[in-house]
Short mmCIF file of C-alpha atoms in Angstrom, two decimals:
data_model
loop_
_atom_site.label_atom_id
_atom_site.label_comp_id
_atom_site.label_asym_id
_atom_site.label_seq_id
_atom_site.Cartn_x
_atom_site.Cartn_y
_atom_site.Cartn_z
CA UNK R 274 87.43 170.73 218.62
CA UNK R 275 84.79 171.11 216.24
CA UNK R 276 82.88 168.51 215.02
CA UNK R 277 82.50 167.26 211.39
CA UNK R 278 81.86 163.67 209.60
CA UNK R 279 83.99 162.07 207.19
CA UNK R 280 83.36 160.05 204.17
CA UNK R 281 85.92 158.14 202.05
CA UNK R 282 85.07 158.38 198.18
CA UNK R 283 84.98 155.94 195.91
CA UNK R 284 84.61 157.34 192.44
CA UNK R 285 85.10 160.62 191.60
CA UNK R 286 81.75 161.59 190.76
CA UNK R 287 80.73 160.32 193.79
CA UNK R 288 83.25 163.18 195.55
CA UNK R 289 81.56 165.88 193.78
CA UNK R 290 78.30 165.01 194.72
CA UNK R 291 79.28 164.59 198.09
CA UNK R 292 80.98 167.91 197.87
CA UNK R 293 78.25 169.84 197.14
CA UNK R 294 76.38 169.42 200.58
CA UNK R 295 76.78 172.85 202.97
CA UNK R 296 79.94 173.11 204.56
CA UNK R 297 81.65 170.41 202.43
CA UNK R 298 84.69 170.28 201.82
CA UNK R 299 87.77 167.62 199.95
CA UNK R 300 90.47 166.42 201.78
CA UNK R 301 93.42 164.82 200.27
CA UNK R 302 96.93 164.88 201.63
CA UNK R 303 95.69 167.09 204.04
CA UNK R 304 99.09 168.79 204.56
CA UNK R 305 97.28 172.22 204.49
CA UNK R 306 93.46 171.65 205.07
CA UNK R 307 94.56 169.97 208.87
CA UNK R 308 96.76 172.70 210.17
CA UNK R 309 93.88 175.38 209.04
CA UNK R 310 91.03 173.14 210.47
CA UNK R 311 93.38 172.70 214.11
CA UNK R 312 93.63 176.54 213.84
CA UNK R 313 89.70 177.64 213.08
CA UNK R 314 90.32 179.63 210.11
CA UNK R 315 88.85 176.36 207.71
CA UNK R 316 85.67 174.89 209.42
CA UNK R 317 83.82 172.25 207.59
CA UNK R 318 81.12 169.91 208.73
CA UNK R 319 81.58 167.23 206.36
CA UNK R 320 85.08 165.94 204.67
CA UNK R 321 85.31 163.76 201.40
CA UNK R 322 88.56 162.22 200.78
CA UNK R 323 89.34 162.13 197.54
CA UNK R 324 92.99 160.77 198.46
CA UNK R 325 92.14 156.82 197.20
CA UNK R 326 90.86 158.11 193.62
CA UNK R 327 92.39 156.48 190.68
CA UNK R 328 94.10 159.90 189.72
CA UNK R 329 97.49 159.15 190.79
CA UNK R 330 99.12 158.41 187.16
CA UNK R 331 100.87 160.05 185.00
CA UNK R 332 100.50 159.30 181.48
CA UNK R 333 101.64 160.07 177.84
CA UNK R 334 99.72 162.86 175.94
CA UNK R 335 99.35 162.50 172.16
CA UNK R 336 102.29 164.74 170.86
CA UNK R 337 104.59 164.10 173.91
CA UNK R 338 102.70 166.08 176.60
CA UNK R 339 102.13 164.21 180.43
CA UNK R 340 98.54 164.66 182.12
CA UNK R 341 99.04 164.30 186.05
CA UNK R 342 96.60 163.31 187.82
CA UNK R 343 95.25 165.51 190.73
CA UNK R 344 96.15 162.52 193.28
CA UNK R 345 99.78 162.23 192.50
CA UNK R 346 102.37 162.63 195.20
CA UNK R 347 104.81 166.08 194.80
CA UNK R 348 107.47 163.61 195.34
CA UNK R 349 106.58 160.70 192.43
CA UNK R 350 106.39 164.00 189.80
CA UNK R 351 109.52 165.09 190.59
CA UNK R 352 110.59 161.81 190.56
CA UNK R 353 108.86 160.79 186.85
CA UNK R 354 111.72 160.70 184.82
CA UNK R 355 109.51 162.11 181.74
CA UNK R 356 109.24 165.21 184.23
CA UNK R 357 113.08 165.28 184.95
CA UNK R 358 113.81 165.21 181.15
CA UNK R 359 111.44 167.18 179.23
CA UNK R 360 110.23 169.45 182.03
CA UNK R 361 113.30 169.76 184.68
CA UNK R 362 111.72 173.20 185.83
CA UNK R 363 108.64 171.65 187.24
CA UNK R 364 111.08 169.04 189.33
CA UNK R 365 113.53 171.74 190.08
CA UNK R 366 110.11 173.72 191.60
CA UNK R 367 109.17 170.66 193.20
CA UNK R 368 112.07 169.50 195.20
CA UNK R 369 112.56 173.20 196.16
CA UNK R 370 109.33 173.12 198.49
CA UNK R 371 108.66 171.49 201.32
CA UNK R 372 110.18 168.54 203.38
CA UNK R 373 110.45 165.17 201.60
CA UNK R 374 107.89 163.73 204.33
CA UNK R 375 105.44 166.67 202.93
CA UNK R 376 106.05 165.98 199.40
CA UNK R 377 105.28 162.52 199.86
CA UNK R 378 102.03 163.56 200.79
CA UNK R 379 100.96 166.47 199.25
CA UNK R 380 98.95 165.70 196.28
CA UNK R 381 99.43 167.92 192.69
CA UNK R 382 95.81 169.17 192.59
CA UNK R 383 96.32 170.33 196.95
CA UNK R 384 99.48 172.34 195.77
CA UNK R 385 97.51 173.69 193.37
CA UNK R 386 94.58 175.12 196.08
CA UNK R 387 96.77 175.66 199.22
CA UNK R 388 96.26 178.45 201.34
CA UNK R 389 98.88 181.49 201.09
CA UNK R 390 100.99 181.23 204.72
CA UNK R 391 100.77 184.89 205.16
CA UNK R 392 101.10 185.40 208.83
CA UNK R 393 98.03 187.52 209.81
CA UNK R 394 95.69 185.20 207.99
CA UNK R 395 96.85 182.24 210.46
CA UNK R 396 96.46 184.99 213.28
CA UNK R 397 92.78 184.70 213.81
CA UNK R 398 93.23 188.34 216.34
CA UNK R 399 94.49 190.55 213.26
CA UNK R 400 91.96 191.62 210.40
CA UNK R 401 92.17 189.78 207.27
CA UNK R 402 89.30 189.76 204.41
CA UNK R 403 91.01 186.58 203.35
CA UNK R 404 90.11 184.96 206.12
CA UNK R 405 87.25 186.89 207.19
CA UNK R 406 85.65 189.54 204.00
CA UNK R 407 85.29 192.99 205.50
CA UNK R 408 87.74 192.78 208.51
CA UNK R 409 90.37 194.89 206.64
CA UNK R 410 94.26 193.77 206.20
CA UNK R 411 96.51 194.16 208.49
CA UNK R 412 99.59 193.58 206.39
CA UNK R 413 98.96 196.76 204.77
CA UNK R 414 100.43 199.45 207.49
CA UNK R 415 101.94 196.36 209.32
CA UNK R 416 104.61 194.44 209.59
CA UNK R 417 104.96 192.51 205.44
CA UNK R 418 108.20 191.72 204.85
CA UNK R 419 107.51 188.37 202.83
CA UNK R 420 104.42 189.91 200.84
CA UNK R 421 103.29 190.85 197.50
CA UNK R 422 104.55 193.74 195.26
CA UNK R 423 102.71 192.60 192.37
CA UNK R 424 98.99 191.88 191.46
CA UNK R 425 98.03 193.41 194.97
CA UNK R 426 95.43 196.29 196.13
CA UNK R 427 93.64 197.95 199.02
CA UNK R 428 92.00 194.65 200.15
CA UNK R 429 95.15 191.66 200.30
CA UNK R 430 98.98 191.99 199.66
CA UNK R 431 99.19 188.32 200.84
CA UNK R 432 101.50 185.72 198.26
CA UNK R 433 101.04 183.15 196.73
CA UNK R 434 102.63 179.90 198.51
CA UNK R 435 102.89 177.20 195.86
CA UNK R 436 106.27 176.89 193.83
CA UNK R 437 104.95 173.75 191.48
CA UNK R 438 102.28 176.53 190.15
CA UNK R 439 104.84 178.84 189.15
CA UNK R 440 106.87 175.99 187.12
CA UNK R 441 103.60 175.25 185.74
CA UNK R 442 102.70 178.90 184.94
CA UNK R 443 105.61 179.22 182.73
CA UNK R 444 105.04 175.66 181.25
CA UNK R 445 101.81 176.88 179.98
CA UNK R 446 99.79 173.95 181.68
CA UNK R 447 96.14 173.34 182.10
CA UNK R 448 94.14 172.06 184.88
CA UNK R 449 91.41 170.13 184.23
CA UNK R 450 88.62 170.46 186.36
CA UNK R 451 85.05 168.20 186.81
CA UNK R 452 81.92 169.34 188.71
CA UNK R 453 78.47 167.87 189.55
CA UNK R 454 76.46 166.17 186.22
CA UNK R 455 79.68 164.92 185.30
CA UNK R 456 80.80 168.20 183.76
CA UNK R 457 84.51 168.55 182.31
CA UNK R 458 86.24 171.51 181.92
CA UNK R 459 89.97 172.96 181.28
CA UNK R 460 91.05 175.57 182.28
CA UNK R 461 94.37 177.37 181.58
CA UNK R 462 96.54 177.90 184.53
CA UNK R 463 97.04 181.76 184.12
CA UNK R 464 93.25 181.99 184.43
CA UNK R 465 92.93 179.44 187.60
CA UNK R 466 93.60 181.99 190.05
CA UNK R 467 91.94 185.01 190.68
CA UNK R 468 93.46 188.37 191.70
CA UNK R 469 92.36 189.73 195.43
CA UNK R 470 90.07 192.53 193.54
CA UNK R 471 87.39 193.16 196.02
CA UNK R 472 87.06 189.47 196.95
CA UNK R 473 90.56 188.42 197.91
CA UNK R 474 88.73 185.14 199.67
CA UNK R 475 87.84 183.48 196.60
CA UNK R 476 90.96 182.73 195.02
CA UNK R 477 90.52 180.09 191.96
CA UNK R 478 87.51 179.93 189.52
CA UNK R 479 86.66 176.64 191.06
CA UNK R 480 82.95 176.48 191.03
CA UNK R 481 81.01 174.80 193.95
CA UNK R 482 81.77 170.97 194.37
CA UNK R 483 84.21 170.95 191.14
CA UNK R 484 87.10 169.12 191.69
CA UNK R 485 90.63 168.98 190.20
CA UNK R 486 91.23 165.87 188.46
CA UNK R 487 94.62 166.24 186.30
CA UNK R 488 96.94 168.80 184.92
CA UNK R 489 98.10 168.56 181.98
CA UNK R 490 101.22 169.39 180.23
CA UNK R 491 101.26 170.32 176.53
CA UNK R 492 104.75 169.28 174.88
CA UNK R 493 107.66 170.60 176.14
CA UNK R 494 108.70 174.11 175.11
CA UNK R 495 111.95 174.34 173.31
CA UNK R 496 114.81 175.84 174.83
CA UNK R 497 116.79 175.79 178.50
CA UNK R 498 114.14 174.92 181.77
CA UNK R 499 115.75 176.71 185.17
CA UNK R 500 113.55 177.20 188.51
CA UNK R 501 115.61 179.73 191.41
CA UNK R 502 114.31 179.96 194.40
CA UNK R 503 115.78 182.91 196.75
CA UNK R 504 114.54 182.54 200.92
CA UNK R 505 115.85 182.75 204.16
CA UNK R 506 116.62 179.72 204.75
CA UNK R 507 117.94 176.41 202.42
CA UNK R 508 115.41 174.17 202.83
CA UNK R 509 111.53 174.03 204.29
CA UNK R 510 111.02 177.86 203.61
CA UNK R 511 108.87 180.24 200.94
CA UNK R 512 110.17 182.11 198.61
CA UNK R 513 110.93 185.74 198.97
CA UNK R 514 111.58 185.42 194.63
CA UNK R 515 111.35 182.56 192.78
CA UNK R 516 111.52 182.78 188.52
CA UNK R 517 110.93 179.82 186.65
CA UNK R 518 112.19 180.21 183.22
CA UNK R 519 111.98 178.66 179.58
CA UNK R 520 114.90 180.54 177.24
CA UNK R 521 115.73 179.36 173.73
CA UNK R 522 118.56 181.31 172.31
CA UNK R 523 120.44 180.40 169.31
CA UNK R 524 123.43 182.53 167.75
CA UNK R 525 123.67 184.95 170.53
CA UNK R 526 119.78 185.64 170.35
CA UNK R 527 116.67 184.97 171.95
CA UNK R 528 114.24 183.52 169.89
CA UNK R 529 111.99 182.35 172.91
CA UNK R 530 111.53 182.89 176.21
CA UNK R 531 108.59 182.48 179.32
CA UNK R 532 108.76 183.98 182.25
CA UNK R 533 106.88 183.67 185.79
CA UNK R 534 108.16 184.43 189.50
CA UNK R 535 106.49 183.48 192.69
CA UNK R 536 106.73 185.10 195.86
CA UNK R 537 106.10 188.66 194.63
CA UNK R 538 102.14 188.24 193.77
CA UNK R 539 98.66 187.70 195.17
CA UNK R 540 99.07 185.05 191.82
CA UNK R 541 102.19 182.76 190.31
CA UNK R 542 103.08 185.87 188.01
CA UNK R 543 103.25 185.39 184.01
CA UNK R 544 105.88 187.85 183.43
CA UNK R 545 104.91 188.63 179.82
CA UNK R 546 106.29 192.35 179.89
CA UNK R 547 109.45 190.81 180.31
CA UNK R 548 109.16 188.16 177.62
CA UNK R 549 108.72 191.03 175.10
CA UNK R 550 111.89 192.47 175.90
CA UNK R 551 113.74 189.35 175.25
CA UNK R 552 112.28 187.75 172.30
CA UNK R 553 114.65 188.86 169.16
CA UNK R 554 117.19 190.73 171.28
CA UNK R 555 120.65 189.82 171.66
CA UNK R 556 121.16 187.21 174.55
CA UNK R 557 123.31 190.15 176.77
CA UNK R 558 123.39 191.42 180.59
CA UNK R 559 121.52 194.62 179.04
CA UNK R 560 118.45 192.57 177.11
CA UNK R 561 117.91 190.78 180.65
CA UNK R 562 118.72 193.76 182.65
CA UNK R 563 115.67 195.66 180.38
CA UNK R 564 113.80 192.17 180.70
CA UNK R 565 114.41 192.77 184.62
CA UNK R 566 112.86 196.00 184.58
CA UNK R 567 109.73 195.66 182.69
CA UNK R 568 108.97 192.54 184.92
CA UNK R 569 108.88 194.62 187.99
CA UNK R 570 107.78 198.19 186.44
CA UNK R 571 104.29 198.20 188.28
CA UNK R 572 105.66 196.69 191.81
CA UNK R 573 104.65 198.74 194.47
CA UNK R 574 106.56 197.70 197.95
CA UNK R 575 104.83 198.28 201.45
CA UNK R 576 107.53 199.32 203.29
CA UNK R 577 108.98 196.30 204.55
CA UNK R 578 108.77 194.19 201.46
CA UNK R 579 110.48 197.51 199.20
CA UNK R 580 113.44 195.09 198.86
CA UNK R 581 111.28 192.29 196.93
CA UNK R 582 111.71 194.53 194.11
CA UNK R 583 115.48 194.77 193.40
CA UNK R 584 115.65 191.19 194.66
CA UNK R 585 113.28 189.98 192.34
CA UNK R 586 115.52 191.99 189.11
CA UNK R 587 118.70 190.34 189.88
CA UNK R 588 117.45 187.36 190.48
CA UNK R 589 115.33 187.05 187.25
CA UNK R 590 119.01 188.52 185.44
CA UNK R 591 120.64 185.89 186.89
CA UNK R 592 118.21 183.03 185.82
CA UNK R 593 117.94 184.43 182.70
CA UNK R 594 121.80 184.55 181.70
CA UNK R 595 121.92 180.87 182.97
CA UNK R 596 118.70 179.75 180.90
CA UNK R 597 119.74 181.47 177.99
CA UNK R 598 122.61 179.50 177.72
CA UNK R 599 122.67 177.09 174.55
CA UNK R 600 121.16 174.02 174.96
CA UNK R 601 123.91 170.93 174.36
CA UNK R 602 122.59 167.85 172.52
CA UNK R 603 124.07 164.18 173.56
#
């Protein structure tokens, strides 16, 4: 056991100061941070729990958008019935993840910053510059079955875990962020996390100390909302392909459409080669067959994972013909 100390915060501003001492670090539902810290891989000397902030609401945005706040349980957002109405695909993602005794406690802005589960950065024996910059990857030339084909390189192949973020990656949301002197900032989700580059352990453009506070939803896009998740297993498993889909399609074309999959990237995955070749085409097997293949055009498999690819087409075909399927009023 190592040994750290623990503070409980009482405003947020009072977190972030707290958080910017050496080895620092929040703690909120914990449903992550713990198993890391019983494991060695996370090591910090102080904790600030952030879990009793006033950030657990979720409230109306001027023009019918939601801001979440960071504390909020997975399970009362997929609950919200705003969320179930205007954005089912964030619920769908939601209640696809987990256990319910996990969603209960995992908080919106810990989803957000949770670790990928790739199985040689939990192995603290195996190289991994995730865990430890330099050591090398041994996914790469080893056994990666569940890991990236997209937004990968020489350093990390390693997924992303988090199925809310992809819902939210297609939603267009933003996160908004506050740091030490009480400084706000948004920022949009596609530019939260950071490819592995040469620096695959820092994954988000969270500065030091800065803290999620909310995310916020603009208005709901128009058009059908669909999250699929494909995995091993039914329930308590990551996805080998998820696609979380926004289509709006009116007489037998598209006329809108996002686009972003999970379990295939380093990052949830804006597939925005694959919105071109649906916006203006005809709503067909062919336009999301094309759609299909410019998503996936620069995957490269590993070996194990070569399957990823042709999963990931047919199941973004199949989403798509579902989503694109007219929207019926009353």
């Amino acid at each position: 056991m190592r040994s750290f100390t623990y503070e409980r915060a009482v405003a947020a501003q009072a977190a972030v100061a707290a958080a910017a001492r050496d080895g620092a670090k929040f703690i909120s539902g914990g449903t992550n941070l713990l198993d890391l810290m019983k494991l060695g891989i996370e090591r910090p000397t102080h904790l600030v729990d952030i879990s009793r902030l006033p950030l657990r609401d979720i409230e109306e945005l001027p023009g019918g958008g939601l801001r979440i706040g960071a504390q909020a349980p997975n399970s009362d957002v997929a609950a919200d019935i705003r969320v179930r109405t205007r954005y089912p695909v964030l619920t769908q993602a939601l209640v696809s993840g987990a256990s319910g005794q996990l969603r209960n406690k995992a908080s919106t802005g810990g989803n957000l910053v949770q670790r990928t589960r790739c199985p040689y950065f939990y192995d603290t024996a195996a190289a991994c510059n995730k865990r430890e910059p330099g050591a090398g990857c041994a996914a790469i030339g080893g056994y990666n079955r569940t890991h990236a084909v997209l937004g990968a390189g020489s350093s990390c192949i390693a997924t992303h875990p988090s199925d809310m973020a992809v819902a939210l990656t297609a939603l267009e949301a933003e996160i908004e962020l506050l740091g030490p002197g009480a400084s706000v900032r948004r920022v949009g989700i596609a530019d939260f996390y950071r490819l592995p580059g040469d620096t695959p352990h820092i994954e988000t453009v969270l500065r030091p100390a800065e803290m999620i506070t909310s995310v916020l939803l603009p208005p709901p896009p128009p058009g059908r909302q669909l999250y699929r998740k494909v995995r091993d297993r039914a329930s308590y498993e990551f996805a080998l392909v998820s696609v979380a889909a926004v289509v709006s399609a009116g007489q037998g074309t598209i006329d809108s459409a996002r686009v972003a999959l999970g379990g295939v990237a380093t990052v949830p995955w804006r597939a925005v080669e694959a919105e071109a070749a649906l916006r203006g085409r005809p709503a067909t097997t062919a336009t999301y067959r094309a759609a299909a293949e410019a998503a996936m055009r620069d995957a490269v498999g590993q070996g194990h994972n070569d399957f990823k690819i042709e999963l990931a087409r047919r199941t973004l075909c199949r989403t798509l013909a579902q989503a694109a399927q007219p929207v019926r009023s009353g």
